[in-house]
PDB file of C-alpha atoms in Angstrom:
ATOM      1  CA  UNK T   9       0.000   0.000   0.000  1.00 36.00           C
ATOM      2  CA  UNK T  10       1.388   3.164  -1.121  1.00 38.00           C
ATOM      3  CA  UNK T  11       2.356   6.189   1.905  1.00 42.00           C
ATOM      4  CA  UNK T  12      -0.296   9.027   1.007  1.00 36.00           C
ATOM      5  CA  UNK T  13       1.830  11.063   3.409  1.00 43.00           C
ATOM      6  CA  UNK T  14       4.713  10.413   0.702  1.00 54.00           C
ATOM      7  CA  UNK T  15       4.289  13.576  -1.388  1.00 55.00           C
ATOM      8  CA  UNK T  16       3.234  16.970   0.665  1.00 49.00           C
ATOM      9  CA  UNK T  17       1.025  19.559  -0.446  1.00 47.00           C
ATOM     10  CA  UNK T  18       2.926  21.679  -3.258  1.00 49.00           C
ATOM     11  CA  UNK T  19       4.474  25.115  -1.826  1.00 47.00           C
ATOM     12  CA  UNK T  20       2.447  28.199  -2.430  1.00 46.00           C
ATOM     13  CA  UNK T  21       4.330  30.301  -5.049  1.00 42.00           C
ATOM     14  CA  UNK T  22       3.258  33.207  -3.526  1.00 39.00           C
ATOM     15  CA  UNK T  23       5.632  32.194  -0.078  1.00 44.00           C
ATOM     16  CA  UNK T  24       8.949  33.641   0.005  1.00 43.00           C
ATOM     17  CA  UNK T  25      11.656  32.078  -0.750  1.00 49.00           C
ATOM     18  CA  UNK T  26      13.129  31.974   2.831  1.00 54.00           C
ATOM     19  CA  UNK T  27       9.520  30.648   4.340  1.00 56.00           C
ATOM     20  CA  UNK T  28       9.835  28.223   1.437  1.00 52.00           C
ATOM     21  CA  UNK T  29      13.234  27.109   2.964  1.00 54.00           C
ATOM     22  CA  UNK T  30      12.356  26.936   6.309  1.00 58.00           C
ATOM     23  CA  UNK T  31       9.077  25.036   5.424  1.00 56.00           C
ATOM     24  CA  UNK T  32      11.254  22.178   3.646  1.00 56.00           C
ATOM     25  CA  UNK T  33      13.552  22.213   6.734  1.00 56.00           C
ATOM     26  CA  UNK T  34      10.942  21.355   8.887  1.00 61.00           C
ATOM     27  CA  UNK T  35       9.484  18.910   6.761  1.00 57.00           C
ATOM     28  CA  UNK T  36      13.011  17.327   6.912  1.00 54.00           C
ATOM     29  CA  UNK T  37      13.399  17.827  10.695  1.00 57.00           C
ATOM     30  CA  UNK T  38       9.869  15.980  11.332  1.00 60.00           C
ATOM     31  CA  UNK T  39      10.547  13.294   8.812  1.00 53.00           C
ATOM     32  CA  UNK T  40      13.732  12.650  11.251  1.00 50.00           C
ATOM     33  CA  UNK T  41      11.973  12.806  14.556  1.00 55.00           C
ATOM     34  CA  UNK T  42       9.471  10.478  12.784  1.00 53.00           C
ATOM     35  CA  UNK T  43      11.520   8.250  12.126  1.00 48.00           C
ATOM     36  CA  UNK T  44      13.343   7.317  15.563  1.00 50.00           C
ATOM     37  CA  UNK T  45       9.704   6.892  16.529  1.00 54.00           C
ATOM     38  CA  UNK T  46       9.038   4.048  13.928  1.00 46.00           C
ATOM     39  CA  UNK T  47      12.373   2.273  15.121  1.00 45.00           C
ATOM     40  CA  UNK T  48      10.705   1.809  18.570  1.00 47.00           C
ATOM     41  CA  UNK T  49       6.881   2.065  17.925  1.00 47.00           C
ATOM     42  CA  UNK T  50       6.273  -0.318  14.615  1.00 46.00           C
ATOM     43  CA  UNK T  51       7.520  -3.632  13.780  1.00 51.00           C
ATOM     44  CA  UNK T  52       9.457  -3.897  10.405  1.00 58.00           C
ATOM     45  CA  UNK T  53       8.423  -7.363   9.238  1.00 68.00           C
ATOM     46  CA  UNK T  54       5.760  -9.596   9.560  1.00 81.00           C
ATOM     47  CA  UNK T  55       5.948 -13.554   8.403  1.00 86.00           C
ATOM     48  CA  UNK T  56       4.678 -14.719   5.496  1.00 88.00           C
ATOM     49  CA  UNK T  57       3.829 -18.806   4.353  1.00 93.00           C
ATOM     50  CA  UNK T  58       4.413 -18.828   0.563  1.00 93.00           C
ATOM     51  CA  UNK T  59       2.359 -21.559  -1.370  1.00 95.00           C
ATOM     52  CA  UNK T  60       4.308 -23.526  -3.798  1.00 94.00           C
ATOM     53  CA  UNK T  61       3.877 -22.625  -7.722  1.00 95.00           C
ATOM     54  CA  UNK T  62       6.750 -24.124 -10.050  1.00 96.00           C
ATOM     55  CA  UNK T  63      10.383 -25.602  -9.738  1.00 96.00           C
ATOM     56  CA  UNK T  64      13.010 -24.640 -11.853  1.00 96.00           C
ATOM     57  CA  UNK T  65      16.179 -26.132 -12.277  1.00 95.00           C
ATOM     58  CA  UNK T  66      19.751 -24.563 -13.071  1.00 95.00           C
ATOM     59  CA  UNK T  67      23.233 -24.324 -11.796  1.00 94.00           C
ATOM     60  CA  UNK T  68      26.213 -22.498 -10.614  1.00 93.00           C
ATOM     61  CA  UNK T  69      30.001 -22.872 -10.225  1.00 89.00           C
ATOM     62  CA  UNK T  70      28.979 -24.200  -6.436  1.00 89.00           C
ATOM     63  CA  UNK T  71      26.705 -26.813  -8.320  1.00 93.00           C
ATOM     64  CA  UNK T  72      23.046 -27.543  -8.912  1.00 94.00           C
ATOM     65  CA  UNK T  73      20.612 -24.919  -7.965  1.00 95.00           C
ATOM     66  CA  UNK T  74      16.715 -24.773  -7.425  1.00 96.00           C
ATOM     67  CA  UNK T  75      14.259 -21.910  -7.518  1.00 96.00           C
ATOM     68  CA  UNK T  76      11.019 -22.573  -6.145  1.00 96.00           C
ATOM     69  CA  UNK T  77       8.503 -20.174  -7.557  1.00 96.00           C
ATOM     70  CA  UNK T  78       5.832 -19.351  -4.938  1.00 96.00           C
ATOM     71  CA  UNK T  79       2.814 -16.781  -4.683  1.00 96.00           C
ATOM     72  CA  UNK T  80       1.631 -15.150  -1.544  1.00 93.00           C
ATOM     73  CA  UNK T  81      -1.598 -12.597  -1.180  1.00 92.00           C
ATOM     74  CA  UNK T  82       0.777 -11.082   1.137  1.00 88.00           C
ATOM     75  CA  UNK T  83       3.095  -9.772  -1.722  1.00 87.00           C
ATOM     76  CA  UNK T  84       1.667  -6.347  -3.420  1.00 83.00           C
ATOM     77  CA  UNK T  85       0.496  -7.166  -7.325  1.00 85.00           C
ATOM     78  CA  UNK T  86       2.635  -5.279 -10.157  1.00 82.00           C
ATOM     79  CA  UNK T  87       0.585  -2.519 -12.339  1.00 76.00           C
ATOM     80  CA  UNK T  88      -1.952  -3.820 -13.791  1.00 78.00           C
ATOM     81  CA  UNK T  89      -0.771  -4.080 -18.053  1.00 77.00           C
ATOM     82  CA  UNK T  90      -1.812  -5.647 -21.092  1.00 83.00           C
ATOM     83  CA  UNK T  91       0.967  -7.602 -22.229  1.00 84.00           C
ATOM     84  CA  UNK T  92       1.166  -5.435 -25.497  1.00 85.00           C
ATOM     85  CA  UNK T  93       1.675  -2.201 -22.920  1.00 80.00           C
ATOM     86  CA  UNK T  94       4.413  -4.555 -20.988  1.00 82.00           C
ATOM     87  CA  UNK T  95       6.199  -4.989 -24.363  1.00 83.00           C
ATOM     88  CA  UNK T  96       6.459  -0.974 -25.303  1.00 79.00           C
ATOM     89  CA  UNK T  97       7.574  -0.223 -21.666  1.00 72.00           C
ATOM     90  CA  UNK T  98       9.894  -2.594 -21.832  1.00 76.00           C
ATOM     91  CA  UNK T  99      11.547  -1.851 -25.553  1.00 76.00           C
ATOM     92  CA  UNK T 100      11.585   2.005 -24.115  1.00 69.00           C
ATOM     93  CA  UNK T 101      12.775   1.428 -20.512  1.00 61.00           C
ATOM     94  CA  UNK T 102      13.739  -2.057 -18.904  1.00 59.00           C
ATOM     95  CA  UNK T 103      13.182  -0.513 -15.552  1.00 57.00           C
ATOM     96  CA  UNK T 104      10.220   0.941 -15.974  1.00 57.00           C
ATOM     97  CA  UNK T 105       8.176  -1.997 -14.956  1.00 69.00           C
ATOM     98  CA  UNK T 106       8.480  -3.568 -11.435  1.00 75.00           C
ATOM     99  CA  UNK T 107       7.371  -7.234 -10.077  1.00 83.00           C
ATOM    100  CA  UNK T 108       7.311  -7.210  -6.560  1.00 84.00           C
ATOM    101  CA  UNK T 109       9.386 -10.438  -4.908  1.00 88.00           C
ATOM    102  CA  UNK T 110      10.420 -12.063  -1.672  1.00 89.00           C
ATOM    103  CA  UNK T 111      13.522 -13.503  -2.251  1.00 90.00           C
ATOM    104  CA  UNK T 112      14.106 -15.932   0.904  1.00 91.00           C
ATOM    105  CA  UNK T 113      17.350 -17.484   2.196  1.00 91.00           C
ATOM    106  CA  UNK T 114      18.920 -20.374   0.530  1.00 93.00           C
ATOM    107  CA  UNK T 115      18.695 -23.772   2.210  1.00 93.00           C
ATOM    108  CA  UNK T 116      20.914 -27.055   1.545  1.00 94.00           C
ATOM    109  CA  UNK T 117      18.509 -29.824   0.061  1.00 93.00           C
ATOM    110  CA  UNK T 118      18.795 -33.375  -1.981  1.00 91.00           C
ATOM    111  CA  UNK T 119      17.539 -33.640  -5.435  1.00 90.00           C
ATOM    112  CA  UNK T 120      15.721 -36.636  -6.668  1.00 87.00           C
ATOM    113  CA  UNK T 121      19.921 -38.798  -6.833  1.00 89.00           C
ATOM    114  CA  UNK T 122      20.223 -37.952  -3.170  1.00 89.00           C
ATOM    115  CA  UNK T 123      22.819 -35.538  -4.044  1.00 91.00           C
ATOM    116  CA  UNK T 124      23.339 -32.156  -2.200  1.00 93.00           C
ATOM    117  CA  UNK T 125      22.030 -28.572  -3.659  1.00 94.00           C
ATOM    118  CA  UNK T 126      21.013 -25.650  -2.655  1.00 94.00           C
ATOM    119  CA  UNK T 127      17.417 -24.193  -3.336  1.00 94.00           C
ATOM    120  CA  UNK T 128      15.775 -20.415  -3.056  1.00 95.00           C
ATOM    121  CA  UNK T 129      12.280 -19.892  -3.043  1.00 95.00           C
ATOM    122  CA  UNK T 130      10.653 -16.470  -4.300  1.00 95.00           C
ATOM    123  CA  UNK T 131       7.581 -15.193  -3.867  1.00 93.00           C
ATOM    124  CA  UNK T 132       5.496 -13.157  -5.881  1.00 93.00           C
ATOM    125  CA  UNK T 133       1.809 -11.950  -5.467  1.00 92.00           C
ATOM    126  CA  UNK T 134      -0.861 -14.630  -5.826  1.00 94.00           C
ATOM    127  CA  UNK T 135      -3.240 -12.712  -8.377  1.00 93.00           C
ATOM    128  CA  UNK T 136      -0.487 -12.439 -10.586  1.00 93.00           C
ATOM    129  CA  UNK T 137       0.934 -15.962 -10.419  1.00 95.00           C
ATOM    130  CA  UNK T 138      -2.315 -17.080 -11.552  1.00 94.00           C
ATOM    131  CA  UNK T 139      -2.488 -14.449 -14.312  1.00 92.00           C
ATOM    132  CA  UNK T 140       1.127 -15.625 -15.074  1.00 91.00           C
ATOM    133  CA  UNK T 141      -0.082 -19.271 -15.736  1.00 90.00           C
ATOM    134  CA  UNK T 142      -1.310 -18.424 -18.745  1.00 91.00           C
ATOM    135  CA  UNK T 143       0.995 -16.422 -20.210  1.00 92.00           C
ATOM    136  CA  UNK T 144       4.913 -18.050 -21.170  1.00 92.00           C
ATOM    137  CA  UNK T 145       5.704 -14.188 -21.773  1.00 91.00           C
ATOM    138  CA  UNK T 146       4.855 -13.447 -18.021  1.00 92.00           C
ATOM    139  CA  UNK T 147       6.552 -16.689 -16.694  1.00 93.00           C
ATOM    140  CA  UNK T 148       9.697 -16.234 -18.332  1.00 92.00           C
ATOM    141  CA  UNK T 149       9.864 -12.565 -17.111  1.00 91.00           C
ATOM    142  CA  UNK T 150       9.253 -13.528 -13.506  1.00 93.00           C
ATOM    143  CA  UNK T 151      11.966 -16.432 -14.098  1.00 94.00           C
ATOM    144  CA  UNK T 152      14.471 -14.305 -15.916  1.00 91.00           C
ATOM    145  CA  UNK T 153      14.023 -11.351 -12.981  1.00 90.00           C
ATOM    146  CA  UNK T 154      13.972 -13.745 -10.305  1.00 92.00           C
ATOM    147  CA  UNK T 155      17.457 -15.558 -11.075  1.00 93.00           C
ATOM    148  CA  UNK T 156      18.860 -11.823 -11.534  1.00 89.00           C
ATOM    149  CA  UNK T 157      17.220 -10.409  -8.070  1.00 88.00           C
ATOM    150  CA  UNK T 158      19.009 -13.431  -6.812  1.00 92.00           C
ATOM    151  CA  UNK T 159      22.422 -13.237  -8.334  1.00 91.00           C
ATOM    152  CA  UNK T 160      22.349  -9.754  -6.880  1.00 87.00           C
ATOM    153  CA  UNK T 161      21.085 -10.363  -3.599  1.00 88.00           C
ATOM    154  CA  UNK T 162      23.419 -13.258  -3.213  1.00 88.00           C
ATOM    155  CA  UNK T 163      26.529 -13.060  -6.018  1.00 88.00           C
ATOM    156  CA  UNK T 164      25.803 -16.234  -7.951  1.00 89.00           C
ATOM    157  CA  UNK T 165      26.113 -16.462 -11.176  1.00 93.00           C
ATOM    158  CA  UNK T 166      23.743 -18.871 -12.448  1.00 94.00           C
ATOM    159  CA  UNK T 167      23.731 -20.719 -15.565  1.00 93.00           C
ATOM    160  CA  UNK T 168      21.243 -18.599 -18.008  1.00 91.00           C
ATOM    161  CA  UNK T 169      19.741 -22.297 -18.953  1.00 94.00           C
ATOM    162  CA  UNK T 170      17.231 -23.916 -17.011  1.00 94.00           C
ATOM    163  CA  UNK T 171      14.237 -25.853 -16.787  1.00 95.00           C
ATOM    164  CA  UNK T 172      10.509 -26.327 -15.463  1.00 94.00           C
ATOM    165  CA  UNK T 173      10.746 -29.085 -13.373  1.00 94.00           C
ATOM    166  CA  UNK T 174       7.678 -31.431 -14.564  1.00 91.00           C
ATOM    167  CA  UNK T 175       5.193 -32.961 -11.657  1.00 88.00           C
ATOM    168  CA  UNK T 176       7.844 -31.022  -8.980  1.00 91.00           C
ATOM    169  CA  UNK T 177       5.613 -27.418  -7.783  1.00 93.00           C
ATOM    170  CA  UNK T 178       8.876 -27.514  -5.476  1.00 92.00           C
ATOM    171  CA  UNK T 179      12.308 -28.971  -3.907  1.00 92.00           C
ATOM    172  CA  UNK T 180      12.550 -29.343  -0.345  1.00 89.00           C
ATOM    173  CA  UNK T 181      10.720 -27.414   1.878  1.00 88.00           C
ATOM    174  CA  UNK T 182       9.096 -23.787   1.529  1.00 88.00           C
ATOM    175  CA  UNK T 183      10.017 -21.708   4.720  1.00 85.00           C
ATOM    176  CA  UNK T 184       7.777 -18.556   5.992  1.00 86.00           C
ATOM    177  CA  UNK T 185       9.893 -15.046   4.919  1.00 87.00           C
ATOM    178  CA  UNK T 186       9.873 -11.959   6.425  1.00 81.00           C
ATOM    179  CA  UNK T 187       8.725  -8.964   5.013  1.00 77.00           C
ATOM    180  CA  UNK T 188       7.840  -5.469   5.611  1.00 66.00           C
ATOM    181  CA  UNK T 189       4.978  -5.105   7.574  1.00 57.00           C
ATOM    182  CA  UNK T 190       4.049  -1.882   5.995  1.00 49.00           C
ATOM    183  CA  UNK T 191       5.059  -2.086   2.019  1.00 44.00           C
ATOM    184  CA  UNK T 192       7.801   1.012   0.924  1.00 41.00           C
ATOM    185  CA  UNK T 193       5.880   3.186  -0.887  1.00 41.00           C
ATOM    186  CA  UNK T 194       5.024   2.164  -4.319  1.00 36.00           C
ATOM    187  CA  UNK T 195       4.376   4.719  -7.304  1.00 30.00           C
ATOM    188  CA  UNK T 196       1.409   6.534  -6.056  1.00 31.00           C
ATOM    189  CA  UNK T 197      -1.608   8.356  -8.352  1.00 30.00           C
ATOM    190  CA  UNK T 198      -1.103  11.888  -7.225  1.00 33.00           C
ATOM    191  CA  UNK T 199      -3.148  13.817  -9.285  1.00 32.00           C
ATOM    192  CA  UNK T 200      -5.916  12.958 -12.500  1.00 31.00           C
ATOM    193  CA  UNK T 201      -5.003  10.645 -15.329  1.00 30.00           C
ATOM    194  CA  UNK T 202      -4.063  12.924 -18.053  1.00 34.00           C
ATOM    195  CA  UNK T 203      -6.091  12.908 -20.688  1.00 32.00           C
ATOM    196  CA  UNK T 204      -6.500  12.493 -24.800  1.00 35.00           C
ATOM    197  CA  UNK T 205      -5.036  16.594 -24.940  1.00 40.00           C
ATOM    198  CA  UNK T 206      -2.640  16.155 -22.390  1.00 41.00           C
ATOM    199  CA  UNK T 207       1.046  16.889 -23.852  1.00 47.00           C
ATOM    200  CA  UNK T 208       3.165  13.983 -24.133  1.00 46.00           C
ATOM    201  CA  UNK T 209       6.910  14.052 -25.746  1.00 46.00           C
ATOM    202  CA  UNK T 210       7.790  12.749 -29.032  1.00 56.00           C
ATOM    203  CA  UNK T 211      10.759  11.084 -28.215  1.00 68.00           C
ATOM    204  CA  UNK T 212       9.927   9.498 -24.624  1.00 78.00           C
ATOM    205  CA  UNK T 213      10.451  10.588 -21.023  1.00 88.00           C
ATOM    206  CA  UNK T 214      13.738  12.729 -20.568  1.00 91.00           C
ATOM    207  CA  UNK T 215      15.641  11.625 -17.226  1.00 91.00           C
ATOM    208  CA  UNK T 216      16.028  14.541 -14.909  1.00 92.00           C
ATOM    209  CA  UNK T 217      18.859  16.036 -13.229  1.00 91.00           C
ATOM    210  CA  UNK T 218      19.877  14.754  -9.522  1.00 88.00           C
ATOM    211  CA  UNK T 219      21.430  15.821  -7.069  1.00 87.00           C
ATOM    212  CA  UNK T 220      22.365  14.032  -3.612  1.00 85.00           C
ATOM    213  CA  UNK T 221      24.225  15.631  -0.622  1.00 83.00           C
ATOM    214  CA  UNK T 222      23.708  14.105   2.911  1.00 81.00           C
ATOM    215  CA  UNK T 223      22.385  17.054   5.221  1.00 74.00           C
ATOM    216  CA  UNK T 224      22.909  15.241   8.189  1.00 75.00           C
ATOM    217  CA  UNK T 225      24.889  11.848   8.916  1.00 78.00           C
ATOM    218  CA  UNK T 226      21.369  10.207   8.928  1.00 83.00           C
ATOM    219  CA  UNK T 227      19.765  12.234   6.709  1.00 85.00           C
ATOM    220  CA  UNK T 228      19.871  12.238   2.890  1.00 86.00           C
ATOM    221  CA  UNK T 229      18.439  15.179   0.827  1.00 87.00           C
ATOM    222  CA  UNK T 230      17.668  15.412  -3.294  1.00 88.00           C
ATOM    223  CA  UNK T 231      16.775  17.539  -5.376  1.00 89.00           C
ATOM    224  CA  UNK T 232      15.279  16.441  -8.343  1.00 92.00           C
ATOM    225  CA  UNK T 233      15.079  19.239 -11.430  1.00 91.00           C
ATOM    226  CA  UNK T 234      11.508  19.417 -13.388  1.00 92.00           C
ATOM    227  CA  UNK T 235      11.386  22.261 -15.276  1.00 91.00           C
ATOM    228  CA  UNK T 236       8.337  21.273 -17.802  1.00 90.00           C
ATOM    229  CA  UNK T 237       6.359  21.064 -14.902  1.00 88.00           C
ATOM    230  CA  UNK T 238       4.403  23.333 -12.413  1.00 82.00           C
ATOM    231  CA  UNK T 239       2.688  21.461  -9.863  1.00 81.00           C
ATOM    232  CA  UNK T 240       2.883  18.418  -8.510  1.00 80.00           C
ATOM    233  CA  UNK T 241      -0.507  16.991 -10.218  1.00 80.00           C
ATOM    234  CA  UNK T 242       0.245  13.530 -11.728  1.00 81.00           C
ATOM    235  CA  UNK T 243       3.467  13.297 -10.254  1.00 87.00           C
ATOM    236  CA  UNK T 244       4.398   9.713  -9.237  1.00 88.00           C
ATOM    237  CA  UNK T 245       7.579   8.727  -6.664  1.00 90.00           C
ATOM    238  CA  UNK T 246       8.821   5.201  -5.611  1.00 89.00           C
ATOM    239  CA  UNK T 247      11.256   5.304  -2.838  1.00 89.00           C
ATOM    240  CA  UNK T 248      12.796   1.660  -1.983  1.00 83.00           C
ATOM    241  CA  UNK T 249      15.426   0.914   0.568  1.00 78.00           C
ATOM    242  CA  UNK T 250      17.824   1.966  -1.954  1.00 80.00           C
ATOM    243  CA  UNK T 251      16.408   2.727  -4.843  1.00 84.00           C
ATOM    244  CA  UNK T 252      14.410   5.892  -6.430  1.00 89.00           C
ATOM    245  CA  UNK T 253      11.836   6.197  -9.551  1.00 90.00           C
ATOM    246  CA  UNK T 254      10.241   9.170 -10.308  1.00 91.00           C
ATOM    247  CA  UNK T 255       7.800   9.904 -13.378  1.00 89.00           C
ATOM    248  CA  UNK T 256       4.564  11.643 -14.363  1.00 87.00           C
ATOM    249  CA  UNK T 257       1.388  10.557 -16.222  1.00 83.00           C
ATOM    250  CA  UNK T 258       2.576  13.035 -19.139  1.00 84.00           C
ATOM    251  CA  UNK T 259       5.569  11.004 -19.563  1.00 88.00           C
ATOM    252  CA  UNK T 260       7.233  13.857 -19.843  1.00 91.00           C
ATOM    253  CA  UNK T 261       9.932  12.600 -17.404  1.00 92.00           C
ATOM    254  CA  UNK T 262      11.313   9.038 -15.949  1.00 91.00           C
ATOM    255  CA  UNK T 263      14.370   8.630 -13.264  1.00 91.00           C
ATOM    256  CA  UNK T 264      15.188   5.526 -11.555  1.00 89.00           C
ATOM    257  CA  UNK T 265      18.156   5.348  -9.792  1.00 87.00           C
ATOM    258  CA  UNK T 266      20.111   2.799  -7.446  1.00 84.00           C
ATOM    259  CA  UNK T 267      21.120   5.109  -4.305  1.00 83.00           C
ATOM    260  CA  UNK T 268      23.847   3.320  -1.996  1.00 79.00           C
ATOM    261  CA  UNK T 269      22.682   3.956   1.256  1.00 83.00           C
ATOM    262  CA  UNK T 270      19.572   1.783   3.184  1.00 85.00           C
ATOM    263  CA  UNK T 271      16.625   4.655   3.150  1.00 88.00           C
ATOM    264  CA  UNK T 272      13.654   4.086   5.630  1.00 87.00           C
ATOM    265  CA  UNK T 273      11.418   4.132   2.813  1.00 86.00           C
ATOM    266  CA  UNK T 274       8.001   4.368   5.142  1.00 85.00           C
ATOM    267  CA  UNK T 275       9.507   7.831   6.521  1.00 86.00           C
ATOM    268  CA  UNK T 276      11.047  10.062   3.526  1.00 88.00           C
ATOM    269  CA  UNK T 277       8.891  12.492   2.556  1.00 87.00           C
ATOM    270  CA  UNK T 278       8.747  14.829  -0.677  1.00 87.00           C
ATOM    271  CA  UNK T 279       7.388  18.553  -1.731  1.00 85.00           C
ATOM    272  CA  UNK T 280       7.333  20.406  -5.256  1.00 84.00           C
ATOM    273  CA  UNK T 281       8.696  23.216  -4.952  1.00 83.00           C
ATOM    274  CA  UNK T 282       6.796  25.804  -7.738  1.00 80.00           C
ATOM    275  CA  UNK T 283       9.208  28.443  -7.675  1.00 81.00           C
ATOM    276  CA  UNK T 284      12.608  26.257  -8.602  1.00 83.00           C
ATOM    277  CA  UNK T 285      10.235  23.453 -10.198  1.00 86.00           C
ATOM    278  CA  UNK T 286      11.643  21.129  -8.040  1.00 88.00           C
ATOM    279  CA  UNK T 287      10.557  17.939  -6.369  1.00 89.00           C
ATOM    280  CA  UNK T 288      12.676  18.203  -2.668  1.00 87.00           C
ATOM    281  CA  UNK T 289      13.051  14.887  -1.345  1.00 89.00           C
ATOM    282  CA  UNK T 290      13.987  14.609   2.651  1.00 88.00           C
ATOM    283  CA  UNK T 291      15.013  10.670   3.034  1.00 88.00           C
ATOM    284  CA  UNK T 292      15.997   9.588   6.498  1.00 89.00           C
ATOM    285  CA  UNK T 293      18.790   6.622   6.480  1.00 87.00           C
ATOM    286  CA  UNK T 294      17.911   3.477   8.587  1.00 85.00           C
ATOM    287  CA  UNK T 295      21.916   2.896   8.749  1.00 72.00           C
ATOM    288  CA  UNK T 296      24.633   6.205   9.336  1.00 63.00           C
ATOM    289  CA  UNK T 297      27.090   5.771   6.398  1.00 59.00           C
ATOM    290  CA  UNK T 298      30.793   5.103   7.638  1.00 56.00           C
TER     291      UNK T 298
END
């Protein structure tokens, strides 16, 4: 479930610019405060019991390797595309479309010879693994992003062949994962669907300039430049634990970016700024960079 408390109200361009300054500051101080509250007043995870799906099989330089493919309700859906749609956005922009996973720990098992490997099970969300039994487009996507969230998360590198195991949903035994009790804030309608005469660009979404600085050692601060724009209507914002996407329903602009620093997602807050046509961005760390 997206944060509605994500993106603020847009700052009146009739404020000074020093009022405008002190308003961000103490939308960054708050965000803060808030979130040394949520370290002691919220659990972070809650425990999830995937259901099995499909086996695949593979291997690595460590030997053979097993990916259970599981579904939970648990797990939030991906947006909700026709396949054609899922095609453009991914010809324009790889990274423009998101599957949500649980990618669990891996665990020593036998295989069917008695011989050792090692197995992972992800999760994805149950609507969508049915959806996804239909469609060999959609199950080779989820395979093909699984084994990379996996060879990041864990630095494998997996054989890019494998195979559906037949009669086998799984190998082994699926354990319960952990994961955030309250989901980081997905991208988020923030204003109306823009319509047949809205403006869109020729050429696709242009990726905005960024800039980072850490205002605090536990604070991080961008700055994100949108100078086609002058409001925050339709404006959209992902914020993972280290990762950012920002876009608009005009398409007019698109930035996803890999930040390396673990943000408290729940907690960071956002505010255009009219004057400077700027979305200010105010994300508290959950670790204090060394």
């Amino acid at each position: 479930m997206a944060d509605s408390k994500l993106l603020v109200p847009e700052l009146n361009e009739a404020e000074t610019m020093g009022a405008e300054t002190a308003r961000f500051e103490e939308l960054l101080l708050q965000a803060s405060k808030e979130l040394q509250q949520a370290q002691t007043s919220r659990p972070e995870s809650t425990q999830i019991q995937p259901q099995p799906g499909f086996c695949i099989k593979t291997n690595s330089s460590q030997g053979k390797v097993f990916i259970n493919i599981c579904h939970s309700p648990s797990i939030p859906p991906p947006a909700d595309v026709t396949e054609d749609e899922l095609l453009q956005m991914l010809e324009e922009d790889q990274a423009a479309f998101r599957i949500p996973m649980s990618l669990g720990e891996p665990h020593a098992e036998l295989d069917a010879k008695g011989q050792g490997c090692t197995a992972y099970d992800v999760a994805v969300n149950s609507d969508f693994y049915r959806r996804m039994q239909n469609s060999d487009f959609l199950r080779e996507l989820v395979i093909t992003i699984a084994r990379e969230g996996l060879e990041d998360k864990y630095s494998l590198q997996l054989n890019p062949e494998w195979r559906i195991l037949k009669n086998r949903p799984f190998l082994g035994s699926i354990s319960q994962q952990n994961i955030r009790s309250k989901q980081r804030p997905q991208i988020q309608e923030l204003g109306n669907l823009c319509t047949a005469d809205s403006p869109r660009p020729e050429e696709g979404p242009e990726k905005p300039h960024l800039n980072l600085w850490l205002e605090a050692p536990d604070l991080l601060l961008a700055e994100i430049d949108l100078p086609k724009l002058d409001g925050a209507l339709g404006l959209s914002l992902e914020i993972g634990e280290n990762h950012l996407v920002m876009g608009d329903h005009q398409q007019l602009y698109h930035l996803d970016t890999y930040i390396p620093l673990r943000i408290n997602s729940e907690e960071s807050k956002a505010a255009f700024h009219r004057k400077r046509r700027q979305l200010m961005v105010a994300m508290p760390l959950l670790s204090v960079p060394s």
